[in-house]
mmCIF file of C-alpha atoms in Angstrom:
data_model
loop_
_atom_site.group_PDB
_atom_site.id
_atom_site.type_symbol
_atom_site.label_atom_id
_atom_site.label_comp_id
_atom_site.label_asym_id
_atom_site.label_seq_id
_atom_site.Cartn_x
_atom_site.Cartn_y
_atom_site.Cartn_z
ATOM 1 C CA MET A 1 76.167 5.042 110.254
ATOM 2 C CA ALA A 2 75.540 8.795 110.585
ATOM 3 C CA THR A 3 74.822 9.040 106.853
ATOM 4 C CA LEU A 4 72.356 6.139 106.963
ATOM 5 C CA THR A 5 70.588 7.676 109.957
ATOM 6 C CA PHE A 6 70.325 11.028 108.174
ATOM 7 C CA GLU A 7 68.948 9.449 104.997
ATOM 8 C CA ARG A 8 66.313 7.553 106.968
ATOM 9 C CA GLU A 9 65.252 10.647 108.918
ATOM 10 C CA ASN A 10 65.176 12.697 105.714
ATOM 11 C CA ARG A 11 62.895 10.141 104.011
ATOM 12 C CA GLU A 12 60.561 10.200 107.013
ATOM 13 C CA ARG A 13 60.407 14.003 107.003
ATOM 14 C CA ILE A 14 59.654 14.199 103.289
ATOM 15 C CA GLN A 15 57.024 11.473 103.576
ATOM 16 C CA ALA A 16 55.342 13.386 106.400
ATOM 17 C CA VAL A 17 55.160 16.540 104.247
ATOM 18 C CA GLU A 18 53.831 14.533 101.303
ATOM 19 C CA ASN A 19 51.176 12.856 103.476
ATOM 20 C CA SER A 20 50.020 16.203 104.901
ATOM 21 C CA PHE A 21 48.768 17.235 101.433
ATOM 22 C CA GLY A 22 46.754 14.046 101.009
ATOM 23 C CA PRO A 23 46.179 12.187 97.731
ATOM 24 C CA ALA A 24 45.658 15.429 95.775
ATOM 25 C CA GLY A 25 49.247 16.540 96.385
ATOM 26 C CA THR A 26 52.218 15.976 94.106
ATOM 27 C CA PRO A 27 54.558 13.143 95.244
ATOM 28 C CA LEU A 28 57.655 14.676 96.835
ATOM 29 C CA SER A 29 59.864 11.664 97.576
ATOM 30 C CA ILE A 30 62.527 11.429 94.858
ATOM 31 C CA PRO A 31 66.185 10.318 95.026
ATOM 32 C CA GLY A 32 68.590 13.034 96.132
ATOM 33 C CA ARG A 33 65.936 15.370 97.530
ATOM 34 C CA VAL A 34 66.583 16.788 100.999
ATOM 35 C CA LEU A 35 64.136 18.683 103.218
ATOM 36 C CA MET A 36 66.220 21.647 104.376
ATOM 37 C CA GLY A 37 63.662 23.468 106.502
ATOM 38 C CA GLU A 38 60.057 24.417 107.086
ATOM 39 C CA GLY A 39 57.950 27.081 108.724
ATOM 40 C CA ARG A 40 54.879 29.285 108.511
ATOM 41 C CA LEU A 41 54.877 32.597 106.679
ATOM 42 C CA MET A 42 52.152 35.100 105.902
ATOM 43 C CA LYS A 43 51.380 35.391 102.180
ATOM 44 C CA GLN A 44 49.591 38.444 100.812
ATOM 45 C CA GLY A 45 46.335 37.333 99.211
ATOM 46 C CA ARG A 46 43.869 39.323 97.155
ATOM 47 C CA ARG A 47 42.005 40.571 100.206
ATOM 48 C CA LYS A 48 44.255 39.952 103.194
ATOM 49 C CA PRO A 49 47.425 38.210 104.382
ATOM 50 C CA GLU A 50 46.967 34.459 104.850
ATOM 51 C CA PRO A 51 49.113 31.915 106.732
ATOM 52 C CA LYS A 52 50.870 29.376 104.498
ATOM 53 C CA ASP A 53 53.229 26.582 105.463
ATOM 54 C CA PHE A 54 56.431 26.567 103.389
ATOM 55 C CA PHE A 55 58.796 23.618 102.926
ATOM 56 C CA LEU A 56 62.253 24.276 101.497
ATOM 57 C CA PHE A 57 63.965 21.373 99.733
ATOM 58 C CA ASN A 58 67.375 21.401 98.044
ATOM 59 C CA ASP A 59 65.677 21.655 94.621
ATOM 60 C CA VAL A 60 62.115 22.977 95.095
ATOM 61 C CA LEU A 61 60.022 25.198 97.358
ATOM 62 C CA VAL A 62 56.632 23.766 98.361
ATOM 63 C CA TYR A 63 53.850 25.669 100.086
ATOM 64 C CA GLY A 64 50.181 25.235 100.856
ATOM 65 C CA SER A 65 47.243 26.482 102.874
ATOM 66 C CA VAL A 66 46.987 25.507 106.538
ATOM 67 C CA PHE A 67 44.113 23.117 107.229
ATOM 68 C CA LEU A 68 42.784 21.544 110.438
ATOM 69 C CA ASN A 69 45.064 23.420 112.844
ATOM 70 C CA GLY A 70 48.144 22.864 110.720
ATOM 71 C CA ARG A 71 47.931 19.073 110.687
ATOM 72 C CA TRP A 72 46.916 19.027 107.028
ATOM 73 C CA HIS A 73 47.592 21.191 103.997
ATOM 74 C CA ARG A 74 45.821 21.900 100.721
ATOM 75 C CA LYS A 75 46.292 23.901 97.494
ATOM 76 C CA GLN A 76 49.826 22.579 97.126
ATOM 77 C CA LYS A 77 52.231 24.633 95.022
ATOM 78 C CA VAL A 78 55.641 23.269 93.962
ATOM 79 C CA VAL A 79 58.148 25.777 92.562
ATOM 80 C CA PRO A 80 61.591 24.761 91.222
ATOM 81 C CA LEU A 81 64.297 26.781 92.983
ATOM 82 C CA GLU A 82 65.807 27.912 89.674
ATOM 83 C CA ASP A 83 62.477 29.629 88.912
ATOM 84 C CA ILE A 84 62.507 31.802 92.031
ATOM 85 C CA GLN A 85 63.738 35.367 92.332
ATOM 86 C CA LEU A 86 63.735 37.153 95.708
ATOM 87 C CA GLU A 87 63.613 40.896 96.358
ATOM 88 C CA ASP A 88 63.911 42.484 99.787
ATOM 89 C CA MET A 89 61.077 44.872 100.674
ATOM 90 C CA GLU A 90 60.455 47.483 103.335
ATOM 91 C CA ASP A 91 57.722 46.950 105.903
ATOM 92 C CA GLY A 92 54.203 47.605 104.618
ATOM 93 C CA GLU A 93 50.967 48.488 106.390
ATOM 94 C CA LEU A 94 49.741 44.898 106.434
ATOM 95 C CA LEU A 95 52.996 42.932 106.314
ATOM 96 C CA LYS A 96 56.163 43.445 108.357
ATOM 97 C CA ASN A 97 59.486 41.722 107.648
ATOM 98 C CA GLN A 98 58.351 41.091 104.094
ATOM 99 C CA TRP A 99 59.979 40.258 100.777
ATOM 100 C CA LEU A 100 58.811 39.653 97.243
ATOM 101 C CA MET A 101 58.939 36.152 95.825
ATOM 102 C CA ARG A 102 58.804 36.075 92.016
ATOM 103 C CA THR A 103 58.021 32.900 90.066
ATOM 104 C CA PRO A 104 56.986 32.388 86.424
ATOM 105 C CA ARG A 105 53.365 31.557 87.280
ATOM 106 C CA LYS A 106 52.740 33.832 90.259
ATOM 107 C CA SER A 107 54.597 36.519 92.202
ATOM 108 C CA PHE A 108 53.614 37.448 95.746
ATOM 109 C CA TYR A 109 54.690 39.045 99.024
ATOM 110 C CA VAL A 110 55.471 36.975 102.116
ATOM 111 C CA SER A 111 56.434 38.000 105.622
ATOM 112 C CA ALA A 112 58.109 36.373 108.610
ATOM 113 C CA SER A 113 57.604 36.877 112.331
ATOM 114 C CA SER A 114 60.899 38.742 112.775
ATOM 115 C CA SER A 115 63.695 40.313 110.767
ATOM 116 C CA LYS A 116 65.994 37.478 111.893
ATOM 117 C CA GLU A 117 63.651 34.845 110.504
ATOM 118 C CA LYS A 118 63.160 36.828 107.314
ATOM 119 C CA ARG A 119 66.924 36.906 106.732
ATOM 120 C CA ALA A 120 67.170 33.182 107.486
ATOM 121 C CA TRP A 121 64.478 32.325 104.946
ATOM 122 C CA MET A 122 65.955 34.487 102.212
ATOM 123 C CA GLU A 123 69.504 33.258 102.836
ATOM 124 C CA HIS A 124 68.479 29.593 102.976
ATOM 125 C CA ILE A 125 66.524 29.828 99.711
ATOM 126 C CA GLN A 126 69.362 31.645 97.954
ATOM 127 C CA ASP A 127 71.948 29.211 99.315
ATOM 128 C CA CYS A 128 69.987 26.148 98.111
ATOM 129 C CA GLN A 129 69.387 27.854 94.772
ATOM 130 C CA SER A 130 73.087 28.618 94.379
ATOM 131 C CA ASN A 131 74.065 25.007 95.150
ATOM 132 C CA LEU A 132 71.510 23.756 92.626
ATOM 133 C CA LEU A 133 72.687 26.057 89.832
ATOM 134 C CA GLN A 134 76.346 25.207 90.441
ATOM 135 C CA GLY A 135 75.632 21.683 89.239
ATOM 136 C CA GLY A 136 75.026 23.043 85.739
ATOM 137 C CA SER A 137 71.900 20.961 85.088
ATOM 138 C CA SER A 138 69.550 23.877 85.831
ATOM 139 C CA GLN A 139 69.433 27.430 84.517
ATOM 140 C CA PRO A 140 67.963 30.428 86.397
ATOM 141 C CA GLY A 141 64.570 31.661 85.245
ATOM 142 C CA SER A 142 64.352 34.894 83.259
ATOM 143 C CA THR A 143 60.606 35.570 83.003
ATOM 144 C CA PHE A 144 58.395 36.112 86.036
ATOM 145 C CA ALA A 145 54.725 36.841 86.646
ATOM 146 C CA VAL A 146 53.733 40.313 87.759
ATOM 147 C CA THR A 147 52.549 40.905 91.320
ATOM 148 C CA TRP A 148 48.794 41.336 91.594
ATOM 149 C CA ILE A 149 47.677 44.653 93.078
ATOM 150 C CA PRO A 150 45.621 43.899 96.256
ATOM 151 C CA ASP A 151 41.884 44.520 96.036
ATOM 152 C CA LYS A 152 41.939 47.273 98.651
ATOM 153 C CA ALA A 153 44.548 49.257 96.710
ATOM 154 C CA ALA A 154 42.042 50.548 94.149
ATOM 155 C CA TYR A 155 38.365 51.545 94.314
ATOM 156 C CA LYS A 156 38.228 52.339 90.582
ATOM 157 C CA CYS A 157 39.013 50.293 87.491
ATOM 158 C CA MET A 158 42.621 51.111 86.621
ATOM 159 C CA ARG A 159 41.740 51.323 82.899
ATOM 160 C CA CYS A 160 38.330 53.014 82.514
ATOM 161 C CA LEU A 161 38.301 54.615 86.021
ATOM 162 C CA ASP A 162 34.716 53.516 86.744
ATOM 163 C CA LYS A 163 34.085 52.814 90.418
ATOM 164 C CA PHE A 164 33.897 49.220 91.598
ATOM 165 C CA THR A 165 30.553 48.245 93.122
ATOM 166 C CA ALA A 166 28.767 45.134 94.354
ATOM 167 C CA THR A 167 27.890 44.344 90.729
ATOM 168 C CA LYS A 168 30.973 45.860 89.050
ATOM 169 C CA ARG A 169 33.517 43.453 90.473
ATOM 170 C CA ARG A 170 37.290 43.596 90.568
ATOM 171 C CA HIS A 171 39.353 41.358 88.279
ATOM 172 C CA HIS A 172 43.094 41.046 87.746
ATOM 173 C CA CYS A 173 44.852 41.313 84.425
ATOM 174 C CA ARG A 174 47.287 38.399 84.342
ATOM 175 C CA LYS A 175 49.737 40.379 82.210
ATOM 176 C CA CYS A 176 50.104 43.658 84.161
ATOM 177 C CA GLY A 177 48.475 42.767 87.510
ATOM 178 C CA PHE A 178 46.143 45.803 87.414
ATOM 179 C CA LEU A 179 42.683 45.759 88.991
ATOM 180 C CA VAL A 180 40.140 46.128 86.201
ATOM 181 C CA CYS A 181 36.418 45.684 85.654
ATOM 182 C CA LYS A 182 34.897 42.896 83.579
ATOM 183 C CA ALA A 183 34.316 45.188 80.596
ATOM 184 C CA CYS A 184 37.997 46.132 80.551
ATOM 185 C CA SER A 185 39.158 42.525 80.841
ATOM 186 C CA LYS A 186 36.949 40.719 78.337
ATOM 187 C CA HIS A 187 39.912 39.549 76.253
ATOM 188 C CA ARG A 188 41.961 36.389 76.780
ATOM 189 C CA ALA A 189 45.584 35.721 75.855
ATOM 190 C CA VAL A 190 48.156 32.981 76.268
ATOM 191 C CA ILE A 191 50.966 34.047 78.625
ATOM 192 C CA ASP A 192 53.595 31.381 78.062
ATOM 193 C CA HIS A 193 55.434 31.596 81.378
ATOM 194 C CA ILE A 194 52.167 31.227 83.318
ATOM 195 C CA HIS A 195 50.589 28.489 81.188
ATOM 196 C CA PRO A 196 51.634 27.276 77.720
ATOM 197 C CA THR A 197 48.098 26.842 76.339
ATOM 198 C CA LYS A 198 45.499 28.294 78.703
ATOM 199 C CA ARG A 199 43.962 31.607 77.637
ATOM 200 C CA LEU A 200 44.058 33.960 80.624
ATOM 201 C CA ARG A 201 42.220 37.162 81.481
ATOM 202 C CA VAL A 202 44.010 40.309 80.265
ATOM 203 C CA CYS A 203 43.030 43.964 80.112
ATOM 204 C CA GLY A 204 42.369 45.674 76.797
ATOM 205 C CA LEU A 205 45.713 47.465 76.691
ATOM 206 C CA CYS A 206 47.725 44.288 77.311
ATOM 207 C CA TYR A 207 45.622 42.511 74.701
ATOM 208 C CA ILE A 208 46.475 45.138 72.078
ATOM 209 C CA ARG A 209 50.175 44.886 72.929
ATOM 210 C CA ASN A 210 50.029 41.118 72.424
ATOM 211 C CA GLU A 211 47.629 41.153 69.482
ATOM 212 C CA LYS A 212 50.111 39.827 66.934
ATOM 213 C CA ASP A 213 50.865 36.749 69.009
ATOM 214 C CA GLU A 214 47.194 36.321 69.780
ATOM 215 C CA GLN A 215 46.186 36.396 66.126
ATOM 216 C CA SER A 216 48.409 33.428 65.346
ATOM 217 C CA ARG A 217 46.692 31.436 68.113
ATOM 218 C CA VAL A 218 43.129 32.508 67.260
ATOM 219 C CA ARG A 219 43.434 32.049 63.478
ATOM 220 C CA GLY A 220 41.180 29.197 62.380
ATOM 221 C CA ASP A 221 39.490 28.898 65.788
ATOM 222 C CA SER A 222 35.739 28.593 65.129
ATOM 223 C CA THR A 223 34.847 28.085 68.805
ATOM 224 C CA GLU A 224 36.162 31.353 70.163
ATOM 225 C CA LYS A 225 32.983 32.207 72.082
ATOM 226 C CA SER A 226 32.792 28.805 73.761
ATOM 227 C CA SER A 227 36.486 28.870 74.645
ATOM 228 C CA SER A 228 36.148 32.373 76.063
ATOM 229 C CA GLU A 229 33.275 31.300 78.313
ATOM 230 C CA GLU A 230 35.272 28.344 79.634
ATOM 231 C CA ASP A 231 38.311 30.552 80.242
ATOM 232 C CA ASP A 232 36.119 33.082 82.047
ATOM 233 C CA GLU A 233 34.891 30.368 84.412
ATOM 234 C CA ALA A 234 38.453 29.136 84.991
ATOM 235 C CA ALA A 235 39.719 32.666 85.654
ATOM 236 C CA SER A 236 36.903 33.360 88.102
ATOM 237 C CA SER A 237 37.625 30.098 89.903
ATOM 238 C CA GLU A 238 41.306 31.011 90.206
ATOM 239 C CA GLU A 239 40.469 34.427 91.631
ATOM 240 C CA LYS A 240 37.962 32.996 94.113
ATOM 241 C CA GLU A 241 40.592 30.548 95.357
ATOM 242 C CA GLU A 242 42.326 33.459 97.063
ATOM 243 C CA GLU A 243 39.089 34.355 98.873
ATOM 244 C CA GLU A 244 38.258 30.966 100.363
ATOM 245 C CA GLU A 245 40.478 31.203 103.439
ATOM 246 C CA GLU A 246 38.825 32.179 106.694
ATOM 247 C CA GLU A 247 39.433 35.605 108.216
ATOM 248 C CA THR A 248 42.581 35.314 110.276
ATOM 249 C CA LYS A 249 45.140 37.362 112.144
ATOM 250 C CA PRO A 250 48.844 36.973 111.406
ATOM 251 C CA SER A 251 49.873 33.495 112.578
ATOM 252 C CA TYR A 252 53.439 32.249 112.629
ATOM 253 C CA ASP A 253 55.189 29.073 113.658
ATOM 254 C CA SER A 254 58.907 29.190 114.346
ATOM 255 C CA SER A 255 60.777 27.888 111.337
ATOM 256 C CA SER A 256 63.198 25.007 111.682
ATOM 257 C CA TRP A 257 66.276 24.229 109.613
ATOM 258 C CA LEU A 258 68.587 21.336 109.036
ATOM 259 C CA ASP A 259 71.851 21.720 110.909
ATOM 260 C CA GLY A 260 75.197 19.926 110.565
ATOM 261 C CA THR A 261 74.019 16.870 112.515
ATOM 262 C CA GLY A 262 70.880 16.259 110.467
ATOM 263 C CA THR A 263 68.517 17.645 113.133
ATOM 264 C CA TYR A 264 66.218 20.655 112.994
ATOM 265 C CA VAL A 265 67.068 23.871 114.813
ATOM 266 C CA TYR A 266 65.728 27.429 114.988
ATOM 267 C CA PRO A 267 66.888 29.633 112.069
ATOM 268 C CA ARG A 268 70.421 30.961 112.174
ATOM 269 C CA PRO A 269 72.619 32.749 109.635
ATOM 270 C CA MET A 270 73.751 30.626 106.708
ATOM 271 C CA HIS A 271 77.461 31.058 107.456
ATOM 272 C CA GLU A 272 76.926 29.300 110.792
ATOM 273 C CA ARG A 273 75.271 26.262 109.172
ATOM 274 C CA ALA A 274 77.234 23.306 107.867
ATOM 275 C CA PRO A 275 77.043 23.292 104.052
ATOM 276 C CA VAL A 276 75.221 20.624 102.081
ATOM 277 C CA GLN A 277 77.643 18.670 99.905
ATOM 278 C CA HIS A 278 76.852 16.642 96.797
ATOM 279 C CA ASN A 279 78.604 13.400 95.990
ATOM 280 C CA HIS A 280 79.166 11.936 92.539
ATOM 281 C CA ASN A 281 75.677 10.414 92.549
ATOM 282 C CA ASN A 282 74.192 13.905 93.052
ATOM 283 C CA THR A 283 72.909 12.845 96.469
ATOM 284 C CA ALA A 284 72.950 15.576 99.085
ATOM 285 C CA THR A 285 74.557 14.914 102.445
ATOM 286 C CA VAL A 286 75.246 17.147 105.431
ATOM 287 C CA SER A 287 78.741 17.838 106.663
ATOM 288 C CA GLN A 288 79.258 16.608 110.215
ATOM 289 C CA THR A 289 80.620 19.028 112.776
#
């Protein structure tokens, strides 16, 4: 009876998260998936920290922008747990209780409201990741995207050293994460771990370093100029996405985690939480205490 109650409540929780992203979101309800916890963290954007709601499942981490007072979410990102690498960080000027979250497509800093909550988040993610990898069906990622340097960190192009102005805008090289001007980032290259086919903005130096690979992709392409223009529009759109959020002060909601009875509680150290066990059907259940 307890197991059936837990499974029903788990389905309802996952469905609620899925519904909050609307029809544009990726479906999240799949057999064996368990919602382990959720909460609001601050994510470092290009210009400023922004509140994001994070949802930790036993196999993926989902996050998105807060919309309509937290009742809805948008810009959904779904990251497999095996593709995440965490690194503890000291407090910065803008973010306290922060850590670095590396993924193949994007790496970024996040912060929690307290050191206790930071530890809980990191330990819960690592614990779920460890349980997932023990099954043997997943392998840990080995290639991760660089962390973008925030806009305010440089007032000059980090390649040609010309000053940024209202007309000489900042851009990010997708390969090294440096802030560069348009003239120093006119090249495009495929970066496999970010996107297998899309040509992304790179600085001149990174382009030279990857020229051999690039030549094999460009050879025989008679529409290079047209493709470059389309990629430029796509890159600009991606960069502007980080600027769309309204100005906001740090905003946190207390995170909640699944405990041994299948209910949500405030974060606590992992060794105090009942472990998730997997049966022969690879369905996760919670040990009863």
